[in-house]
Amino acid sequence: MAQILRDRIDKDGKVLNDRVLKVDSFLNHQVDPHLIMSLGQAFADHFKDRQVTKVLTLEASGIHIAFATALRLDIPFVFAKKRPASTQQGSGVYTAEVESFTRGQTCSITVSKDYITSEDRILIIDDFLAAGNAALGLISVVRQANAEIVGVGIAVEKSFQTGRKRLEDEGIEVLSLARLKSMDPATGVEYVKE
Ligand code: 5GP
């Protein structure tokens, strides 16, 4: 699986600068459903024996990957909202502050208390891991619910940033399908050798 994603990044990804990879043509704006189903299959294969009860992601760019993973695990997925809907009651939600890597703003993410409980074993899924703020916000939500975190599944990890270390320091397993060692607009992407 990792090879399919790496090949696609090499073919269609755009290195905007040494910190941002644009994957709008297959992952973040236009979406290749076959590729996404392969990502979901890879996460499901890895975590299938771990009694995951729900997949959790953050809107919007994690939703399709979480959907594919949840479908393959045959469980529901939940997406944290970046703007509380009027249907969400203030006291009825878990919240966490997340600083956006790409937009430079902080937002409050919310998940209804109805959809994560202390009985749950949660697999967190996201498209990118950079500084780890999105994943740590989701981890905070799971911990507020006294649920168990089984692990974090990431499509594209920028291994030159601090996210993996911050999650591993929390004792959390991280599975990333493509690990980027460095990026350069002139020469493209270099991968971590595994
Ligand atoms: P973190 O919270 O780990 O700093 O950043 C992860 C979030 O920022 C992801 O949900 C993703 O949407 C966005 N992100 C971080 N780095 C990149 C990048 O290089 N390219 C794109 N397209 N999104 C990124």
PDB file of C-alpha atoms and ligand atoms in Angstrom:
ATOM      1  CA  MET A   1       0.000   0.000   0.000  1.00  0.00           C
ATOM      2  CA  ALA A   2       2.654   2.472   1.006  1.00  0.00           C
ATOM      3  CA  GLN A   3       4.150   2.117  -2.463  1.00  0.00           C
ATOM      4  CA  ILE A   4       0.881   3.020  -4.228  1.00  0.00           C
ATOM      5  CA  LEU A   5       0.577   6.196  -2.145  1.00  0.00           C
ATOM      6  CA  ARG A   6       4.237   7.112  -2.634  1.00  0.00           C
ATOM      7  CA  ASP A   7       3.922   6.608  -6.403  1.00  0.00           C
ATOM      8  CA  ARG A   8       0.861   8.851  -6.462  1.00  0.00           C
ATOM      9  CA  ILE A   9       2.578  11.555  -4.428  1.00  0.00           C
ATOM     10  CA  ASP A  10       5.553  11.399  -6.805  1.00  0.00           C
ATOM     11  CA  LYS A  11       3.269  11.619  -9.845  1.00  0.00           C
ATOM     12  CA  ASP A  12       0.623  14.141  -8.751  1.00  0.00           C
ATOM     13  CA  GLY A  13       1.774  15.798  -5.507  1.00  0.00           C
ATOM     14  CA  LYS A  14       3.058  19.380  -5.640  1.00  0.00           C
ATOM     15  CA  VAL A  15       5.770  20.428  -3.222  1.00  0.00           C
ATOM     16  CA  LEU A  16       4.803  24.051  -2.546  1.00  0.00           C
ATOM     17  CA  ASN A  17       7.792  24.702  -0.278  1.00  0.00           C
ATOM     18  CA  ASP A  18       9.953  22.673   2.098  1.00  0.00           C
ATOM     19  CA  ARG A  19       7.016  22.277   4.541  1.00  0.00           C
ATOM     20  CA  VAL A  20       3.794  21.970   2.515  1.00  0.00           C
ATOM     21  CA  LEU A  21       2.783  19.237   0.090  1.00  0.00           C
ATOM     22  CA  LYS A  22      -0.291  19.865  -2.050  1.00  0.00           C
ATOM     23  CA  VAL A  23      -2.291  16.755  -2.876  1.00  0.00           C
ATOM     24  CA  ASP A  24      -5.467  18.441  -4.066  1.00  0.00           C
ATOM     25  CA  SER A  25      -5.754  16.363  -7.236  1.00  0.00           C
ATOM     26  CA  PHE A  26      -6.272  13.015  -5.452  1.00  0.00           C
ATOM     27  CA  LEU A  27      -6.687  13.445  -1.680  1.00  0.00           C
ATOM     28  CA  ASN A  28      -7.662  16.927  -0.484  1.00  0.00           C
ATOM     29  CA  HIS A  29      -9.970  18.503  -3.049  1.00  0.00           C
ATOM     30  CA  GLN A  30     -10.548  16.137  -5.953  1.00  0.00           C
ATOM     31  CA  VAL A  31     -10.537  12.616  -4.519  1.00  0.00           C
ATOM     32  CA  ASP A  32      -9.538   9.280  -6.070  1.00  0.00           C
ATOM     33  CA  PRO A  33     -11.963   6.820  -4.440  1.00  0.00           C
ATOM     34  CA  HIS A  34      -9.926   3.735  -5.364  1.00  0.00           C
ATOM     35  CA  LEU A  35      -6.848   5.179  -3.703  1.00  0.00           C
ATOM     36  CA  ILE A  36      -8.875   6.129  -0.620  1.00  0.00           C
ATOM     37  CA  MET A  37     -10.341   2.615  -0.375  1.00  0.00           C
ATOM     38  CA  SER A  38      -6.790   1.234  -0.518  1.00  0.00           C
ATOM     39  CA  LEU A  39      -5.771   3.521   2.340  1.00  0.00           C
ATOM     40  CA  GLY A  40      -8.797   2.358   4.333  1.00  0.00           C
ATOM     41  CA  GLN A  41      -7.918  -1.274   3.638  1.00  0.00           C
ATOM     42  CA  ALA A  42      -4.331  -0.733   4.816  1.00  0.00           C
ATOM     43  CA  PHE A  43      -5.469   0.828   8.107  1.00  0.00           C
ATOM     44  CA  ALA A  44      -8.113  -1.862   8.595  1.00  0.00           C
ATOM     45  CA  ASP A  45      -5.601  -4.668   7.915  1.00  0.00           C
ATOM     46  CA  HIS A  46      -3.212  -3.244  10.495  1.00  0.00           C
ATOM     47  CA  PHE A  47      -5.747  -2.596  13.266  1.00  0.00           C
ATOM     48  CA  LYS A  48      -8.285  -5.382  12.571  1.00  0.00           C
ATOM     49  CA  ASP A  49      -7.468  -7.505  15.633  1.00  0.00           C
ATOM     50  CA  ARG A  50      -7.520  -4.613  18.081  1.00  0.00           C
ATOM     51  CA  GLN A  51     -11.258  -4.477  18.851  1.00  0.00           C
ATOM     52  CA  VAL A  52     -11.685  -0.968  17.443  1.00  0.00           C
ATOM     53  CA  THR A  53     -15.280   0.201  17.970  1.00  0.00           C
ATOM     54  CA  LYS A  54     -15.133   3.563  16.172  1.00  0.00           C
ATOM     55  CA  VAL A  55     -12.957   5.566  13.842  1.00  0.00           C
ATOM     56  CA  LEU A  56     -12.530   9.257  14.680  1.00  0.00           C
ATOM     57  CA  THR A  57     -11.328  12.017  12.365  1.00  0.00           C
ATOM     58  CA  LEU A  58     -11.507  15.776  11.904  1.00  0.00           C
ATOM     59  CA  GLU A  59     -13.516  17.468   9.156  1.00  0.00           C
ATOM     60  CA  ALA A  60     -13.014  17.892   6.278  1.00  0.00           C
ATOM     61  CA  SER A  61      -9.948  16.239   4.827  1.00  0.00           C
ATOM     62  CA  GLY A  62      -9.957  13.168   7.070  1.00  0.00           C
ATOM     63  CA  ILE A  63     -13.563  12.204   6.406  1.00  0.00           C
ATOM     64  CA  HIS A  64     -13.203  10.099   3.267  1.00  0.00           C
ATOM     65  CA  ILE A  65     -10.204   8.204   4.674  1.00  0.00           C
ATOM     66  CA  ALA A  66     -12.069   7.550   7.927  1.00  0.00           C
ATOM     67  CA  PHE A  67     -15.099   6.402   5.918  1.00  0.00           C
ATOM     68  CA  ALA A  68     -13.016   3.904   3.941  1.00  0.00           C
ATOM     69  CA  THR A  69     -11.346   2.601   7.100  1.00  0.00           C
ATOM     70  CA  ALA A  70     -14.617   2.280   9.003  1.00  0.00           C
ATOM     71  CA  LEU A  71     -16.286   0.514   6.084  1.00  0.00           C
ATOM     72  CA  ARG A  72     -13.500  -2.061   5.983  1.00  0.00           C
ATOM     73  CA  LEU A  73     -13.597  -2.521   9.770  1.00  0.00           C
ATOM     74  CA  ASP A  74     -17.413  -2.641   9.604  1.00  0.00           C
ATOM     75  CA  ILE A  75     -17.833  -0.035  12.359  1.00  0.00           C
ATOM     76  CA  PRO A  76     -19.085   3.588  12.434  1.00  0.00           C
ATOM     77  CA  PHE A  77     -16.885   6.622  12.090  1.00  0.00           C
ATOM     78  CA  VAL A  78     -17.294  10.011  13.752  1.00  0.00           C
ATOM     79  CA  PHE A  79     -15.887  13.300  12.526  1.00  0.00           C
ATOM     80  CA  ALA A  80     -15.108  16.142  14.885  1.00  0.00           C
ATOM     81  CA  LYS A  81     -16.631  19.414  13.747  1.00  0.00           C
ATOM     82  CA  LYS A  82     -14.627  22.586  13.417  1.00  0.00           C
ATOM     83  CA  ARG A  83     -17.701  24.812  13.870  1.00  0.00           C
ATOM     84  CA  PRO A  84     -20.276  23.691  16.409  1.00  0.00           C
ATOM     85  CA  ALA A  85     -23.635  23.152  14.716  1.00  0.00           C
ATOM     86  CA  SER A  86     -26.729  24.708  16.267  1.00  0.00           C
ATOM     87  CA  THR A  87     -27.921  21.155  16.942  1.00  0.00           C
ATOM     88  CA  GLN A  88     -24.953  20.567  19.274  1.00  0.00           C
ATOM     89  CA  GLN A  89     -25.601  21.637  22.873  1.00  0.00           C
ATOM     90  CA  GLY A  90     -22.697  23.336  24.704  1.00  0.00           C
ATOM     91  CA  SER A  91     -22.668  20.933  27.641  1.00  0.00           C
ATOM     92  CA  GLY A  92     -23.288  17.959  25.374  1.00  0.00           C
ATOM     93  CA  VAL A  93     -19.980  18.098  23.553  1.00  0.00           C
ATOM     94  CA  TYR A  94     -16.325  17.375  24.120  1.00  0.00           C
ATOM     95  CA  THR A  95     -14.122  20.201  22.855  1.00  0.00           C
ATOM     96  CA  ALA A  96     -10.440  20.790  22.179  1.00  0.00           C
ATOM     97  CA  GLU A  97      -8.463  23.687  20.739  1.00  0.00           C
ATOM     98  CA  VAL A  98      -6.579  22.857  17.546  1.00  0.00           C
ATOM     99  CA  GLU A  99      -4.147  25.131  15.757  1.00  0.00           C
ATOM    100  CA  SER A 100      -4.388  24.587  12.011  1.00  0.00           C
ATOM    101  CA  PHE A 101      -1.077  23.892  10.276  1.00  0.00           C
ATOM    102  CA  THR A 102      -2.195  25.042   6.848  1.00  0.00           C
ATOM    103  CA  ARG A 103      -4.420  27.967   7.867  1.00  0.00           C
ATOM    104  CA  GLY A 104      -2.515  29.280  10.899  1.00  0.00           C
ATOM    105  CA  GLN A 105      -5.713  29.736  12.938  1.00  0.00           C
ATOM    106  CA  THR A 106      -6.912  28.050  16.114  1.00  0.00           C
ATOM    107  CA  CYS A 107     -10.358  26.511  16.188  1.00  0.00           C
ATOM    108  CA  SER A 108     -12.445  24.656  18.740  1.00  0.00           C
ATOM    109  CA  ILE A 109     -13.257  21.163  17.578  1.00  0.00           C
ATOM    110  CA  THR A 110     -16.326  19.467  18.998  1.00  0.00           C
ATOM    111  CA  VAL A 111     -17.708  15.938  19.214  1.00  0.00           C
ATOM    112  CA  SER A 112     -21.112  15.163  20.686  1.00  0.00           C
ATOM    113  CA  LYS A 113     -20.947  13.147  23.902  1.00  0.00           C
ATOM    114  CA  ASP A 114     -23.533  10.844  22.329  1.00  0.00           C
ATOM    115  CA  TYR A 115     -21.006   9.382  19.903  1.00  0.00           C
ATOM    116  CA  ILE A 116     -17.954   8.545  22.026  1.00  0.00           C
ATOM    117  CA  THR A 117     -18.362   6.805  25.364  1.00  0.00           C
ATOM    118  CA  SER A 118     -16.108   5.113  27.913  1.00  0.00           C
ATOM    119  CA  GLU A 119     -16.930   1.788  26.219  1.00  0.00           C
ATOM    120  CA  ASP A 120     -15.253   2.831  22.979  1.00  0.00           C
ATOM    121  CA  ARG A 121     -11.895   1.807  21.541  1.00  0.00           C
ATOM    122  CA  ILE A 122     -10.995   4.526  19.070  1.00  0.00           C
ATOM    123  CA  LEU A 123      -8.792   4.547  15.968  1.00  0.00           C
ATOM    124  CA  ILE A 124      -7.905   8.118  14.986  1.00  0.00           C
ATOM    125  CA  ILE A 125      -7.422   8.746  11.253  1.00  0.00           C
ATOM    126  CA  ASP A 126      -6.178  11.835   9.425  1.00  0.00           C
ATOM    127  CA  ASP A 127      -4.732  12.788   6.057  1.00  0.00           C
ATOM    128  CA  PHE A 128      -1.510  14.479   7.256  1.00  0.00           C
ATOM    129  CA  LEU A 129       0.626  14.475  10.383  1.00  0.00           C
ATOM    130  CA  ALA A 130       2.721  17.639  10.731  1.00  0.00           C
ATOM    131  CA  ALA A 131       3.097  19.193  14.197  1.00  0.00           C
ATOM    132  CA  GLY A 132       0.525  16.785  15.595  1.00  0.00           C
ATOM    133  CA  ASN A 133      -1.991  19.391  16.760  1.00  0.00           C
ATOM    134  CA  ALA A 134      -4.995  17.882  14.978  1.00  0.00           C
ATOM    135  CA  ALA A 135      -4.241  14.382  16.291  1.00  0.00           C
ATOM    136  CA  LEU A 136      -3.581  15.667  19.806  1.00  0.00           C
ATOM    137  CA  GLY A 137      -6.902  17.550  19.749  1.00  0.00           C
ATOM    138  CA  LEU A 138      -8.689  14.328  18.792  1.00  0.00           C
ATOM    139  CA  ILE A 139      -6.767  12.442  21.487  1.00  0.00           C
ATOM    140  CA  SER A 140      -7.937  15.015  24.029  1.00  0.00           C
ATOM    141  CA  VAL A 141     -11.549  14.434  22.966  1.00  0.00           C
ATOM    142  CA  VAL A 142     -11.167  10.644  23.343  1.00  0.00           C
ATOM    143  CA  ARG A 143      -9.590  11.057  26.776  1.00  0.00           C
ATOM    144  CA  GLN A 144     -12.365  13.401  27.917  1.00  0.00           C
ATOM    145  CA  ALA A 145     -14.770  10.573  27.074  1.00  0.00           C
ATOM    146  CA  ASN A 146     -12.621   8.094  29.043  1.00  0.00           C
ATOM    147  CA  ALA A 147     -12.453   5.981  25.916  1.00  0.00           C
ATOM    148  CA  GLU A 148      -9.407   3.971  24.822  1.00  0.00           C
ATOM    149  CA  ILE A 149      -7.103   5.115  21.997  1.00  0.00           C
ATOM    150  CA  VAL A 150      -6.031   2.123  19.921  1.00  0.00           C
ATOM    151  CA  GLY A 151      -3.763   4.106  17.619  1.00  0.00           C
ATOM    152  CA  VAL A 152      -3.432   6.828  15.021  1.00  0.00           C
ATOM    153  CA  GLY A 153      -3.480   6.121  11.291  1.00  0.00           C
ATOM    154  CA  ILE A 154      -2.063   8.779   8.969  1.00  0.00           C
ATOM    155  CA  ALA A 155      -1.915   8.843   5.185  1.00  0.00           C
ATOM    156  CA  VAL A 156       1.043  11.241   4.829  1.00  0.00           C
ATOM    157  CA  GLU A 157       3.462  11.864   7.691  1.00  0.00           C
ATOM    158  CA  LYS A 158       5.986  14.665   7.391  1.00  0.00           C
ATOM    159  CA  SER A 159       8.607  12.960   9.501  1.00  0.00           C
ATOM    160  CA  PHE A 160      10.781  16.079   9.630  1.00  0.00           C
ATOM    161  CA  GLN A 161       8.116  17.712  11.813  1.00  0.00           C
ATOM    162  CA  THR A 162       7.381  16.954  15.448  1.00  0.00           C
ATOM    163  CA  GLY A 163       4.002  15.193  15.224  1.00  0.00           C
ATOM    164  CA  ARG A 164       5.118  11.551  15.478  1.00  0.00           C
ATOM    165  CA  LYS A 165       7.358  12.257  18.463  1.00  0.00           C
ATOM    166  CA  ARG A 166       4.609  14.156  20.276  1.00  0.00           C
ATOM    167  CA  LEU A 167       2.180  11.257  19.803  1.00  0.00           C
ATOM    168  CA  GLU A 168       4.720   8.576  20.729  1.00  0.00           C
ATOM    169  CA  ASP A 169       5.610  10.577  23.843  1.00  0.00           C
ATOM    170  CA  GLU A 170       1.934  10.125  24.792  1.00  0.00           C
ATOM    171  CA  GLY A 171       2.382   6.360  24.372  1.00  0.00           C
ATOM    172  CA  ILE A 172       0.321   6.240  21.195  1.00  0.00           C
ATOM    173  CA  GLU A 173       1.053   3.983  18.233  1.00  0.00           C
ATOM    174  CA  VAL A 174       1.284   5.782  14.887  1.00  0.00           C
ATOM    175  CA  LEU A 175       0.871   3.999  11.550  1.00  0.00           C
ATOM    176  CA  SER A 176       1.730   6.246   8.603  1.00  0.00           C
ATOM    177  CA  LEU A 177       1.375   4.952   5.058  1.00  0.00           C
ATOM    178  CA  ALA A 178       3.856   7.408   3.514  1.00  0.00           C
ATOM    179  CA  ARG A 179       6.627   8.958   5.613  1.00  0.00           C
ATOM    180  CA  LEU A 180       8.312  12.012   4.120  1.00  0.00           C
ATOM    181  CA  LYS A 181      11.895  12.618   5.161  1.00  0.00           C
ATOM    182  CA  SER A 182      12.227  15.921   3.320  1.00  0.00           C
ATOM    183  CA  MET A 183      10.634  17.972   0.554  1.00  0.00           C
ATOM    184  CA  ASP A 184      12.093  20.342  -1.977  1.00  0.00           C
ATOM    185  CA  PRO A 185      10.156  22.150  -4.742  1.00  0.00           C
ATOM    186  CA  ALA A 186      13.056  21.508  -7.143  1.00  0.00           C
ATOM    187  CA  THR A 187      13.753  17.845  -6.449  1.00  0.00           C
ATOM    188  CA  GLY A 188      10.467  16.607  -4.938  1.00  0.00           C
ATOM    189  CA  VAL A 189       9.917  14.307  -1.999  1.00  0.00           C
ATOM    190  CA  GLU A 190      12.356  12.026  -0.215  1.00  0.00           C
ATOM    191  CA  TYR A 191      10.906   9.167   1.877  1.00  0.00           C
ATOM    192  CA  VAL A 192      11.999   7.644   5.160  1.00  0.00           C
ATOM    193  CA  LYS A 193      13.635   4.273   4.429  1.00  0.00           C
ATOM    194  CA  GLU A 194      11.710   1.503   6.242  1.00  0.00           C
TER     195      GLU A 194
HETATM  196  P1  5GP B   1      -0.826  19.041  12.372  1.00  0.00           P
HETATM  197  O1  5GP B   1      -2.046  19.311  13.182  1.00  0.00           O
HETATM  198  O2  5GP B   1      -0.260  17.662  12.563  1.00  0.00           O
HETATM  199  O3  5GP B   1       0.198  20.130  12.509  1.00  0.00           O
HETATM  200  O4  5GP B   1      -1.263  19.147  10.855  1.00  0.00           O
HETATM  201  C1  5GP B   1      -2.160  18.204  10.355  1.00  0.00           C
HETATM  202  C2  5GP B   1      -3.300  18.852   9.638  1.00  0.00           C
HETATM  203  O5  5GP B   1      -2.858  19.959   8.852  1.00  0.00           O
HETATM  204  C3  5GP B   1      -3.923  17.858   8.701  1.00  0.00           C
HETATM  205  O6  5GP B   1      -5.247  17.617   9.128  1.00  0.00           O
HETATM  206  C4  5GP B   1      -3.879  18.483   7.328  1.00  0.00           C
HETATM  207  O7  5GP B   1      -5.178  18.805   6.924  1.00  0.00           O
HETATM  208  C5  5GP B   1      -3.056  19.726   7.461  1.00  0.00           C
HETATM  209  N1  5GP B   1      -1.704  19.606   6.873  1.00  0.00           N
HETATM  210  C6  5GP B   1      -0.524  19.602   7.538  1.00  0.00           C
HETATM  211  N2  5GP B   1       0.512  19.575   6.691  1.00  0.00           N
HETATM  212  C7  5GP B   1      -0.008  19.554   5.452  1.00  0.00           C
HETATM  213  C8  5GP B   1       0.592  19.514   4.134  1.00  0.00           C
HETATM  214  O8  5GP B   1       1.818  19.512   3.919  1.00  0.00           O
HETATM  215  N3  5GP B   1      -0.267  19.490   3.095  1.00  0.00           N
HETATM  216  C9  5GP B   1      -1.619  19.492   3.259  1.00  0.00           C
HETATM  217  N4  5GP B   1      -2.364  19.436   2.155  1.00  0.00           N
HETATM  218  N5  5GP B   1      -2.223  19.537   4.474  1.00  0.00           N
HETATM  219  C10 5GP B   1      -1.414  19.558   5.564  1.00  0.00           C
END
